[in-house]
Amino acid sequence: MALQISPKDTDLLLKKKNVLSADVLDKYRYAGEITQTCLSYLISLINDSYHLGKHEPYSAAELCLLGDSFIQTLVNSKYKKVIEKGIAQPVTLDVNDMIVGYSPELTDESNLTFQPGDIVTINLGCQIDGYTSNLAHTIVIYPSGLTAPTGPLLGGPADAVCASYLATETVVSLLACALSPEKIPNSLLSDNSNRHITGSMIRKVVDTIAQSFNCAIVPTSKVRRIRRFLAGQAEGVVAERDFKGVVWSEIDQESDLLKRSNFQDGSASASSGNTDLSIIDQTKGRSDIQNPDKAIPTDDFVVSAGEVYTVDIKMAPIDKQEPGLVTVDSGDGRDRGAKHSIFIRDVSMSEQLKLRNSRRLLSLVDKEQSVYPFKLAYVSESFPLDSKKDLAEQLAKIEKDVKIFRFGLTECTNKQLFVPKAVLSCKFIPLREVLKVPTSTGINGFDASNPALPGMELPLPKLGLTALKLKTLLKHGRPVTVSRFLSTVALSPDAGCVRLSGGNKTFTPSWVHSDYQLQGPVAAAVGELAALVQDERFGLKIDECRVMDLSAVAANDDAMEE
């Protein structure tokens, strides 16, 4: 159901407010500089406390709160007249098989410290006047007491890191080619007369890289256009109109699964009780879906100048010996005792609350938070943390406030005023377990607790496997490590390609080694794109936002206070 707004307001929100003018680009750049600087700050905290032993290891909750405070402090130092500014994505530290969402409060029992060999993805975001820069970067925790690791990370996790990093860098280069179509590698073009960067081209490149490194693209990975206040923060809450982007789900693994379904010894057929694998026609008995607002993702789009994209690629290694499905477990981290810590305010909902604590919490959220995700710590009087004051005392005050806010949280979530963001993890389900599952509801089955857009109810349509049946298979799944890289890229007609977050000039990837290498016809195109990025004279010009000089920022703040 579309929101009832006038055509004039629609034109203002979706078109005029998304023109990549110099003023808008400046806001994007500042948001990008903040995300870059915060990532550098968090990596330095992890290095000092875990690798160099300069400080007692910070817990995940402490690191998340320090990072969030860092972002909010920098946001407050500029654009004083802009009301809508702040944290676009709370800092999450997703460990090993976690995909996204792990950002514990200080009071949570699931609060953990990292161990050597852990794969940790730092995810964060910042917005200035609704213009958003998101960032995710995967690092490896190595043994303490070392100024540098003695050797690279090996095995499946290393394959995933290589694949996700290479795919992200390649897609960013492809997006830059949208401003210089003549530099698109000919091997990627089916028709040389039509030189455009399309969604199908992006999918082909990422799929090929994943296959070359024996990895699966984790569902929820995407390359999507973002706009003012529309950066994917409310996915699963509202359906974004005129969505533009490539989205990967379980269905993208289905064809490969079917090719690998016949074992040489016939064990798959024997275990499932079937001698033949029946394939269901997903269009049979279903009317064509009318979608005038283009809410369902499709690869049939062209990347254009003046747009901003997020490149969010997640990879997980595949078992060499046994075929299977890589899927997402939205069990909210119950196996770790993790609680909901990140919430979205559904502004379309309005309810009368009974409890005083609930009314106070709702009032604070409506007053201080935007449409972006938030945590209970954000509405504490002690947030953001002040580096000039006693840190332990401030943490204790925030911890006390969070305990009080939790008394009113339940009613707010029950009334659907706050929508909790799940802690997603990655699971590998063997194919033999998938083939055992009967689906009596066929193409009409769906998961009421996790509703999908029309036409996307079936994660595995050819096998007739519904979302609800797939959810029951999670008990047979085993955790699999995930590597994730996310960058935000602005394609300005005047300033060129501006990489707001990420980039190897600013952040070098962790030391890993993979036994695989890129293969197939796409390999030449990837190498050609990498050469173009390194060619400063005739190649692709990608301007990366750099880490801010914090001493200059502090001096500027002192001058303004005087």
mmCIF file of N, CA and C in Angstrom, residues 394-517:
data_model
loop_
_atom_site.group_PDB
_atom_site.id
_atom_site.type_symbol
_atom_site.label_atom_id
_atom_site.label_comp_id
_atom_site.label_asym_id
_atom_site.label_seq_id
_atom_site.Cartn_x
_atom_site.Cartn_y
_atom_site.Cartn_z
ATOM 1 N N GLN A 394 30.771 7.510 33.074
ATOM 2 C CA GLN A 394 29.788 7.699 32.009
ATOM 3 C C GLN A 394 29.193 6.365 31.556
ATOM 4 N N LEU A 395 30.028 5.336 31.455
ATOM 5 C CA LEU A 395 29.525 4.017 31.072
ATOM 6 C C LEU A 395 28.543 3.485 32.103
ATOM 7 N N ALA A 396 28.821 3.732 33.374
ATOM 8 C CA ALA A 396 27.922 3.277 34.432
ATOM 9 C C ALA A 396 26.571 3.981 34.339
ATOM 10 N N LYS A 397 26.566 5.275 34.008
ATOM 11 C CA LYS A 397 25.308 6.013 33.879
ATOM 12 C C LYS A 397 24.495 5.504 32.687
ATOM 13 N N ILE A 398 25.171 5.239 31.578
ATOM 14 C CA ILE A 398 24.460 4.716 30.407
ATOM 15 C C ILE A 398 23.885 3.340 30.705
ATOM 16 N N GLU A 399 24.656 2.512 31.390
ATOM 17 C CA GLU A 399 24.179 1.176 31.749
ATOM 18 C C GLU A 399 22.938 1.266 32.631
ATOM 19 N N LYS A 400 22.922 2.206 33.557
ATOM 20 C CA LYS A 400 21.770 2.397 34.437
ATOM 21 C C LYS A 400 20.560 2.874 33.634
ATOM 22 N N ASP A 401 20.766 3.809 32.711
ATOM 23 C CA ASP A 401 19.664 4.322 31.897
ATOM 24 C C ASP A 401 19.073 3.227 31.007
ATOM 25 N N VAL A 402 19.915 2.398 30.426
ATOM 26 C CA VAL A 402 19.431 1.331 29.554
ATOM 27 C C VAL A 402 18.552 0.359 30.333
ATOM 28 N N LYS A 403 18.934 0.049 31.567
ATOM 29 C CA LYS A 403 18.117 -0.848 32.393
ATOM 30 C C LYS A 403 16.726 -0.259 32.632
ATOM 31 N N ILE A 404 16.663 1.067 32.841
ATOM 32 C CA ILE A 404 15.369 1.720 33.057
ATOM 33 C C ILE A 404 14.549 1.725 31.768
ATOM 34 N N PHE A 405 15.204 2.017 30.634
ATOM 35 C CA PHE A 405 14.486 2.072 29.361
ATOM 36 C C PHE A 405 13.905 0.709 28.984
ATOM 37 N N ARG A 406 14.549 -0.353 29.387
ATOM 38 C CA ARG A 406 14.054 -1.688 29.021
ATOM 39 C C ARG A 406 12.687 -1.979 29.640
ATOM 40 N N PHE A 407 12.341 -1.294 30.730
ATOM 41 C CA PHE A 407 11.016 -1.490 31.333
ATOM 42 C C PHE A 407 9.913 -1.018 30.388
ATOM 43 N N GLY A 408 10.204 -0.001 29.593
ATOM 44 C CA GLY A 408 9.197 0.505 28.666
ATOM 45 C C GLY A 408 9.340 -0.025 27.261
ATOM 46 N N LEU A 409 10.416 -0.778 27.011
ATOM 47 C CA LEU A 409 10.687 -1.248 25.652
ATOM 48 C C LEU A 409 9.675 -2.288 25.190
ATOM 49 N N THR A 410 9.289 -3.196 26.081
ATOM 50 C CA THR A 410 8.407 -4.296 25.688
ATOM 51 C C THR A 410 7.084 -3.792 25.128
ATOM 52 N N GLU A 411 6.476 -2.824 25.787
ATOM 53 C CA GLU A 411 5.195 -2.308 25.304
ATOM 54 C C GLU A 411 5.348 -1.610 23.962
ATOM 55 N N CYS A 412 6.452 -0.899 23.775
ATOM 56 C CA CYS A 412 6.685 -0.214 22.494
ATOM 57 C C CYS A 412 6.847 -1.206 21.343
ATOM 58 N N THR A 413 7.527 -2.312 21.609
ATOM 59 C CA THR A 413 7.699 -3.321 20.559
ATOM 60 C C THR A 413 6.411 -4.115 20.344
ATOM 61 N N ASN A 414 5.675 -4.401 21.415
ATOM 62 C CA ASN A 414 4.408 -5.114 21.263
ATOM 63 C C ASN A 414 3.390 -4.303 20.468
ATOM 64 N N LYS A 415 3.420 -3.003 20.610
ATOM 65 C CA LYS A 415 2.526 -2.126 19.855
ATOM 66 C C LYS A 415 3.078 -1.802 18.472
ATOM 67 N N GLN A 416 4.228 -2.411 18.138
ATOM 68 C CA GLN A 416 4.871 -2.245 16.828
ATOM 69 C C GLN A 416 5.301 -0.805 16.564
ATOM 70 N N LEU A 417 5.496 -0.033 17.624
ATOM 71 C CA LEU A 417 6.063 1.302 17.465
ATOM 72 C C LEU A 417 7.551 1.211 17.177
ATOM 73 N N PHE A 418 8.222 0.256 17.814
ATOM 74 C CA PHE A 418 9.622 -0.031 17.555
ATOM 75 C C PHE A 418 9.705 -1.410 16.897
ATOM 76 N N VAL A 419 10.419 -1.497 15.808
ATOM 77 C CA VAL A 419 10.626 -2.770 15.118
ATOM 78 C C VAL A 419 12.057 -3.225 15.378
ATOM 79 N N PRO A 420 12.259 -4.355 16.057
ATOM 80 C CA PRO A 420 13.630 -4.802 16.364
ATOM 81 C C PRO A 420 14.341 -5.316 15.119
ATOM 82 N N LYS A 421 15.614 -5.025 15.030
ATOM 83 C CA LYS A 421 16.462 -5.553 13.954
ATOM 84 C C LYS A 421 17.121 -6.837 14.445
ATOM 85 N N ALA A 422 16.932 -7.899 13.697
ATOM 86 C CA ALA A 422 17.424 -9.205 14.122
ATOM 87 C C ALA A 422 18.946 -9.294 14.004
ATOM 88 N N VAL A 423 19.527 -10.155 14.844
ATOM 89 C CA VAL A 423 20.935 -10.512 14.711
ATOM 90 C C VAL A 423 20.998 -11.694 13.746
ATOM 91 N N LEU A 424 21.413 -11.444 12.516
ATOM 92 C CA LEU A 424 21.410 -12.475 11.484
ATOM 93 C C LEU A 424 22.719 -13.263 11.521
ATOM 94 N N SER A 425 22.626 -14.550 11.317
ATOM 95 C CA SER A 425 23.809 -15.400 11.217
ATOM 96 C C SER A 425 23.699 -16.264 9.969
ATOM 97 N N CYS A 426 24.809 -16.851 9.566
ATOM 98 C CA CYS A 426 24.885 -17.622 8.326
ATOM 99 C C CYS A 426 24.965 -19.109 8.653
ATOM 100 N N LYS A 427 24.161 -19.892 7.956
ATOM 101 C CA LYS A 427 24.136 -21.338 8.152
ATOM 102 C C LYS A 427 24.301 -22.059 6.817
ATOM 103 N N PHE A 428 24.984 -23.200 6.880
ATOM 104 C CA PHE A 428 25.124 -24.084 5.722
ATOM 105 C C PHE A 428 24.241 -25.307 5.948
ATOM 106 N N ILE A 429 23.276 -25.525 5.041
ATOM 107 C CA ILE A 429 22.366 -26.658 5.147
ATOM 108 C C ILE A 429 22.716 -27.655 4.052
ATOM 109 N N PRO A 430 23.106 -28.891 4.402
ATOM 110 C CA PRO A 430 23.450 -29.886 3.386
ATOM 111 C C PRO A 430 22.276 -30.161 2.442
ATOM 112 N N LEU A 431 22.595 -30.429 1.183
ATOM 113 C CA LEU A 431 21.558 -30.679 0.191
ATOM 114 C C LEU A 431 20.713 -31.894 0.544
ATOM 115 N N ARG A 432 21.336 -32.892 1.164
ATOM 116 C CA ARG A 432 20.571 -34.096 1.510
ATOM 117 C C ARG A 432 19.421 -33.771 2.453
ATOM 118 N N GLU A 433 19.584 -32.762 3.306
ATOM 119 C CA GLU A 433 18.507 -32.362 4.202
ATOM 120 C C GLU A 433 17.441 -31.569 3.451
ATOM 121 N N VAL A 434 17.881 -30.783 2.460
ATOM 122 C CA VAL A 434 16.930 -30.000 1.664
ATOM 123 C C VAL A 434 16.004 -30.927 0.886
ATOM 124 N N LEU A 435 16.565 -32.019 0.338
ATOM 125 C CA LEU A 435 15.768 -32.920 -0.499
ATOM 126 C C LEU A 435 14.781 -33.755 0.298
ATOM 127 N N LYS A 436 14.939 -33.823 1.594
ATOM 128 C CA LYS A 436 14.015 -34.601 2.418
ATOM 129 C C LYS A 436 12.704 -33.879 2.689
ATOM 130 N N VAL A 437 12.690 -32.579 2.476
ATOM 131 C CA VAL A 437 11.575 -31.764 2.958
ATOM 132 C C VAL A 437 10.419 -31.765 1.961
ATOM 133 N N PRO A 438 9.252 -32.249 2.368
ATOM 134 C CA PRO A 438 8.063 -32.087 1.528
ATOM 135 C C PRO A 438 7.440 -30.720 1.772
ATOM 136 N N THR A 439 6.838 -30.149 0.747
ATOM 137 C CA THR A 439 6.188 -28.852 0.876
ATOM 138 C C THR A 439 4.739 -29.002 0.444
ATOM 139 N N SER A 440 3.891 -29.264 1.390
ATOM 140 C CA SER A 440 2.490 -29.511 1.072
ATOM 141 C C SER A 440 1.770 -28.277 0.570
ATOM 142 N N THR A 441 2.216 -27.107 1.008
ATOM 143 C CA THR A 441 1.549 -25.875 0.592
ATOM 144 C C THR A 441 1.991 -25.405 -0.776
ATOM 145 N N GLY A 442 3.049 -25.983 -1.327
ATOM 146 C CA GLY A 442 3.494 -25.617 -2.669
ATOM 147 C C GLY A 442 3.819 -24.153 -2.784
ATOM 148 N N ILE A 443 3.425 -23.565 -3.906
ATOM 149 C CA ILE A 443 3.789 -22.170 -4.156
ATOM 150 C C ILE A 443 2.965 -21.194 -3.332
ATOM 151 N N ASN A 444 1.964 -21.692 -2.605
ATOM 152 C CA ASN A 444 1.142 -20.810 -1.786
ATOM 153 C C ASN A 444 1.681 -20.650 -0.371
ATOM 154 N N GLY A 445 2.761 -21.344 -0.019
ATOM 155 C CA GLY A 445 3.286 -21.265 1.331
ATOM 156 C C GLY A 445 4.088 -20.007 1.563
ATOM 157 N N PHE A 446 4.020 -19.498 2.782
ATOM 158 C CA PHE A 446 4.807 -18.328 3.140
ATOM 159 C C PHE A 446 5.051 -18.343 4.639
ATOM 160 N N ASP A 447 5.955 -17.493 5.060
ATOM 161 C CA ASP A 447 6.312 -17.385 6.467
ATOM 162 C C ASP A 447 5.668 -16.122 7.027
ATOM 163 N N ALA A 448 4.630 -16.298 7.845
ATOM 164 C CA ALA A 448 3.893 -15.143 8.345
ATOM 165 C C ALA A 448 4.738 -14.262 9.254
ATOM 166 N N SER A 449 5.734 -14.857 9.925
ATOM 167 C CA SER A 449 6.573 -14.075 10.826
ATOM 168 C C SER A 449 7.646 -13.286 10.096
ATOM 169 N N ASN A 450 7.855 -13.608 8.818
ATOM 170 C CA ASN A 450 8.859 -12.913 8.024
ATOM 171 C C ASN A 450 8.293 -12.682 6.627
ATOM 172 N N PRO A 451 7.324 -11.771 6.495
ATOM 173 C CA PRO A 451 6.623 -11.603 5.223
ATOM 174 C C PRO A 451 7.548 -11.139 4.107
ATOM 175 N N ALA A 452 7.248 -11.576 2.895
ATOM 176 C CA ALA A 452 8.047 -11.230 1.723
ATOM 177 C C ALA A 452 7.181 -10.470 0.731
ATOM 178 N N LEU A 453 7.822 -9.797 -0.193
ATOM 179 C CA LEU A 453 7.091 -9.119 -1.252
ATOM 180 C C LEU A 453 6.408 -10.142 -2.149
ATOM 181 N N PRO A 454 5.294 -9.780 -2.786
ATOM 182 C CA PRO A 454 4.615 -10.723 -3.680
ATOM 183 C C PRO A 454 5.559 -11.233 -4.762
ATOM 184 N N GLY A 455 5.549 -12.532 -4.941
ATOM 185 C CA GLY A 455 6.413 -13.134 -5.945
ATOM 186 C C GLY A 455 7.744 -13.585 -5.412
ATOM 187 N N MET A 456 8.031 -13.279 -4.131
ATOM 188 C CA MET A 456 9.317 -13.666 -3.555
ATOM 189 C C MET A 456 9.128 -14.551 -2.328
ATOM 190 N N GLU A 457 7.970 -15.231 -2.235
ATOM 191 C CA GLU A 457 7.697 -16.076 -1.085
ATOM 192 C C GLU A 457 8.511 -17.353 -1.104
ATOM 193 N N LEU A 458 9.001 -17.738 -2.282
ATOM 194 C CA LEU A 458 9.712 -19.007 -2.416
ATOM 195 C C LEU A 458 11.209 -18.792 -2.546
ATOM 196 N N PRO A 459 11.981 -19.088 -1.503
ATOM 197 C CA PRO A 459 13.439 -19.005 -1.635
ATOM 198 C C PRO A 459 13.975 -19.986 -2.678
ATOM 199 N N LEU A 460 13.345 -21.174 -2.789
ATOM 200 C CA LEU A 460 13.762 -22.186 -3.760
ATOM 201 C C LEU A 460 12.545 -22.585 -4.601
ATOM 202 N N PRO A 461 12.179 -21.788 -5.606
ATOM 203 C CA PRO A 461 10.935 -22.025 -6.339
ATOM 204 C C PRO A 461 10.932 -23.307 -7.158
ATOM 205 N N LYS A 462 12.068 -23.688 -7.747
ATOM 206 C CA LYS A 462 12.092 -24.893 -8.576
ATOM 207 C C LYS A 462 11.903 -26.159 -7.749
ATOM 208 N N LEU A 463 12.321 -26.101 -6.495
ATOM 209 C CA LEU A 463 12.116 -27.229 -5.593
ATOM 210 C C LEU A 463 10.826 -27.085 -4.787
ATOM 211 N N GLY A 464 10.126 -25.945 -4.975
ATOM 212 C CA GLY A 464 8.891 -25.732 -4.241
ATOM 213 C C GLY A 464 9.085 -25.561 -2.761
ATOM 214 N N LEU A 465 10.248 -25.072 -2.354
ATOM 215 C CA LEU A 465 10.567 -24.943 -0.931
ATOM 216 C C LEU A 465 10.225 -23.534 -0.465
ATOM 217 N N THR A 466 9.301 -23.430 0.465
ATOM 218 C CA THR A 466 8.859 -22.137 0.952
ATOM 219 C C THR A 466 9.791 -21.604 2.036
ATOM 220 N N ALA A 467 9.574 -20.323 2.362
ATOM 221 C CA ALA A 467 10.387 -19.702 3.410
ATOM 222 C C ALA A 467 10.166 -20.374 4.751
ATOM 223 N N LEU A 468 8.935 -20.792 5.009
ATOM 224 C CA LEU A 468 8.639 -21.446 6.281
ATOM 225 C C LEU A 468 9.333 -22.801 6.378
ATOM 226 N N LYS A 469 9.332 -23.572 5.281
ATOM 227 C CA LYS A 469 10.010 -24.863 5.288
ATOM 228 C C LYS A 469 11.521 -24.694 5.403
ATOM 229 N N LEU A 470 12.033 -23.675 4.744
ATOM 230 C CA LEU A 470 13.473 -23.419 4.845
ATOM 231 C C LEU A 470 13.852 -23.076 6.280
ATOM 232 N N LYS A 471 12.963 -22.401 6.971
ATOM 233 C CA LYS A 471 13.229 -22.042 8.354
ATOM 234 C C LYS A 471 13.333 -23.287 9.239
ATOM 235 N N THR A 472 12.531 -24.307 8.931
ATOM 236 C CA THR A 472 12.581 -25.541 9.732
ATOM 237 C C THR A 472 13.863 -26.319 9.506
ATOM 238 N N LEU A 473 14.555 -26.041 8.375
ATOM 239 C CA LEU A 473 15.798 -26.751 8.074
ATOM 240 C C LEU A 473 16.995 -26.184 8.830
ATOM 241 N N LEU A 474 16.825 -25.034 9.449
ATOM 242 C CA LEU A 474 17.957 -24.400 10.127
ATOM 243 C C LEU A 474 18.516 -25.252 11.252
ATOM 244 N N LYS A 475 17.687 -26.145 11.811
ATOM 245 C CA LYS A 475 18.180 -27.012 12.881
ATOM 246 C C LYS A 475 19.220 -27.998 12.362
ATOM 247 N N HIS A 476 19.236 -28.237 11.058
ATOM 248 C CA HIS A 476 20.238 -29.117 10.463
ATOM 249 C C HIS A 476 21.457 -28.337 9.965
ATOM 250 N N GLY A 477 21.404 -27.002 10.062
ATOM 251 C CA GLY A 477 22.492 -26.190 9.542
ATOM 252 C C GLY A 477 23.661 -26.076 10.493
ATOM 253 N N ARG A 478 24.801 -25.754 9.954
ATOM 254 C CA ARG A 478 25.993 -25.511 10.777
ATOM 255 C C ARG A 478 26.543 -24.129 10.445
ATOM 256 N N PRO A 479 27.099 -23.447 11.438
ATOM 257 C CA PRO A 479 27.592 -22.082 11.220
ATOM 258 C C PRO A 479 28.704 -22.049 10.179
ATOM 259 N N VAL A 480 28.729 -21.001 9.404
ATOM 260 C CA VAL A 480 29.780 -20.818 8.405
ATOM 261 C C VAL A 480 30.241 -19.366 8.464
ATOM 262 N N THR A 481 31.552 -19.167 8.371
ATOM 263 C CA THR A 481 32.140 -17.835 8.501
ATOM 264 C C THR A 481 31.762 -16.942 7.325
ATOM 265 N N VAL A 482 31.510 -15.670 7.629
ATOM 266 C CA VAL A 482 31.114 -14.697 6.612
ATOM 267 C C VAL A 482 32.130 -13.556 6.579
ATOM 268 N N SER A 483 32.494 -13.148 5.366
ATOM 269 C CA SER A 483 33.310 -11.948 5.165
ATOM 270 C C SER A 483 32.453 -10.925 4.423
ATOM 271 N N ARG A 484 32.536 -9.673 4.863
ATOM 272 C CA ARG A 484 31.675 -8.631 4.291
ATOM 273 C C ARG A 484 32.452 -7.346 4.071
ATOM 274 N N PHE A 485 32.238 -6.756 2.900
ATOM 275 C CA PHE A 485 32.764 -5.423 2.616
ATOM 276 C C PHE A 485 31.628 -4.589 2.034
ATOM 277 N N LEU A 486 31.486 -3.374 2.553
ATOM 278 C CA LEU A 486 30.443 -2.465 2.087
ATOM 279 C C LEU A 486 31.052 -1.098 1.841
ATOM 280 N N SER A 487 30.756 -0.546 0.677
ATOM 281 C CA SER A 487 31.220 0.795 0.335
ATOM 282 C C SER A 487 30.064 1.597 -0.248
ATOM 283 N N THR A 488 30.119 2.906 -0.055
ATOM 284 C CA THR A 488 29.137 3.820 -0.629
ATOM 285 C C THR A 488 29.830 4.660 -1.696
ATOM 286 N N VAL A 489 29.209 4.749 -2.871
ATOM 287 C CA VAL A 489 29.827 5.401 -4.021
ATOM 288 C C VAL A 489 28.862 6.418 -4.614
ATOM 289 N N ALA A 490 29.329 7.660 -4.794
ATOM 290 C CA ALA A 490 28.533 8.715 -5.418
ATOM 291 C C ALA A 490 29.064 8.963 -6.826
ATOM 292 N N LEU A 491 28.166 8.974 -7.808
ATOM 293 C CA LEU A 491 28.531 9.176 -9.211
ATOM 294 C C LEU A 491 28.123 10.583 -9.625
ATOM 295 N N SER A 492 28.999 11.531 -9.384
ATOM 296 C CA SER A 492 28.702 12.932 -9.669
ATOM 297 C C SER A 492 29.087 13.282 -11.109
ATOM 298 N N PRO A 493 28.187 13.898 -11.880
ATOM 299 C CA PRO A 493 28.542 14.300 -13.250
ATOM 300 C C PRO A 493 29.676 15.316 -13.284
ATOM 301 N N ASP A 494 29.816 16.103 -12.229
ATOM 302 C CA ASP A 494 30.837 17.151 -12.188
ATOM 303 C C ASP A 494 32.108 16.711 -11.464
ATOM 304 N N ALA A 495 31.953 16.091 -10.288
ATOM 305 C CA ALA A 495 33.116 15.709 -9.475
ATOM 306 C C ALA A 495 33.640 14.321 -9.799
ATOM 307 N N GLY A 496 32.924 13.561 -10.617
ATOM 308 C CA GLY A 496 33.357 12.208 -10.958
ATOM 309 C C GLY A 496 32.908 11.188 -9.932
ATOM 310 N N CYS A 497 33.594 10.072 -9.888
ATOM 311 C CA CYS A 497 33.261 8.988 -8.955
ATOM 312 C C CYS A 497 33.898 9.282 -7.597
ATOM 313 N N VAL A 498 33.053 9.439 -6.593
ATOM 314 C CA VAL A 498 33.529 9.735 -5.238
ATOM 315 C C VAL A 498 33.203 8.535 -4.357
ATOM 316 N N ARG A 499 34.234 7.871 -3.860
ATOM 317 C CA ARG A 499 34.038 6.734 -2.962
ATOM 318 C C ARG A 499 33.969 7.260 -1.543
ATOM 319 N N LEU A 500 32.773 7.250 -0.978
ATOM 320 C CA LEU A 500 32.562 7.834 0.330
ATOM 321 C C LEU A 500 33.131 6.984 1.446
ATOM 322 N N SER A 501 33.154 5.673 1.265
ATOM 323 C CA SER A 501 33.628 4.788 2.332
ATOM 324 C C SER A 501 34.373 3.609 1.736
ATOM 325 N N GLY A 502 35.312 3.069 2.498
ATOM 326 C CA GLY A 502 36.122 1.951 2.040
ATOM 327 C C GLY A 502 37.247 2.417 1.132
ATOM 328 N N GLY A 503 37.885 1.447 0.489
ATOM 329 C CA GLY A 503 38.971 1.771 -0.436
ATOM 330 C C GLY A 503 40.316 1.317 0.070
ATOM 331 N N ASN A 504 41.126 0.722 -0.826
ATOM 332 C CA ASN A 504 42.419 0.179 -0.386
ATOM 333 C C ASN A 504 43.462 1.264 -0.146
ATOM 334 N N LYS A 505 43.221 2.486 -0.589
ATOM 335 C CA LYS A 505 44.150 3.567 -0.279
ATOM 336 C C LYS A 505 44.050 3.971 1.189
ATOM 337 N N THR A 506 42.890 3.744 1.769
ATOM 338 C CA THR A 506 42.663 4.139 3.153
ATOM 339 C C THR A 506 42.778 2.965 4.115
ATOM 340 N N PHE A 507 42.246 1.791 3.711
ATOM 341 C CA PHE A 507 42.256 0.615 4.571
ATOM 342 C C PHE A 507 42.747 -0.594 3.789
ATOM 343 N N THR A 508 43.884 -1.085 4.186
ATOM 344 C CA THR A 508 44.394 -2.296 3.546
ATOM 345 C C THR A 508 43.704 -3.513 4.146
ATOM 346 N N PRO A 509 43.384 -4.502 3.348
ATOM 347 C CA PRO A 509 42.733 -5.707 3.890
ATOM 348 C C PRO A 509 43.694 -6.511 4.753
ATOM 349 N N SER A 510 43.132 -7.374 5.576
ATOM 350 C CA SER A 510 43.947 -8.239 6.439
ATOM 351 C C SER A 510 44.742 -9.223 5.592
ATOM 352 N N TRP A 511 45.813 -9.745 6.186
ATOM 353 C CA TRP A 511 46.702 -10.661 5.478
ATOM 354 C C TRP A 511 46.062 -12.049 5.422
ATOM 355 N N VAL A 512 45.638 -12.434 4.256
ATOM 356 C CA VAL A 512 45.013 -13.746 4.057
ATOM 357 C C VAL A 512 45.610 -14.376 2.803
ATOM 358 N N HIS A 513 45.469 -15.693 2.692
ATOM 359 C CA HIS A 513 45.962 -16.401 1.519
ATOM 360 C C HIS A 513 44.937 -17.435 1.079
ATOM 361 N N SER A 514 44.598 -17.399 -0.198
ATOM 362 C CA SER A 514 43.657 -18.355 -0.765
ATOM 363 C C SER A 514 44.361 -19.211 -1.811
ATOM 364 N N ASP A 515 43.992 -20.479 -1.863
ATOM 365 C CA ASP A 515 44.550 -21.385 -2.863
ATOM 366 C C ASP A 515 43.869 -21.231 -4.221
ATOM 367 N N TYR A 516 42.817 -20.428 -4.270
ATOM 368 C CA TYR A 516 42.077 -20.248 -5.519
ATOM 369 C C TYR A 516 42.511 -18.961 -6.203
ATOM 370 N N GLN A 517 42.205 -18.876 -7.474
ATOM 371 C CA GLN A 517 42.434 -17.653 -8.220
ATOM 372 C C GLN A 517 41.304 -17.462 -9.217
#
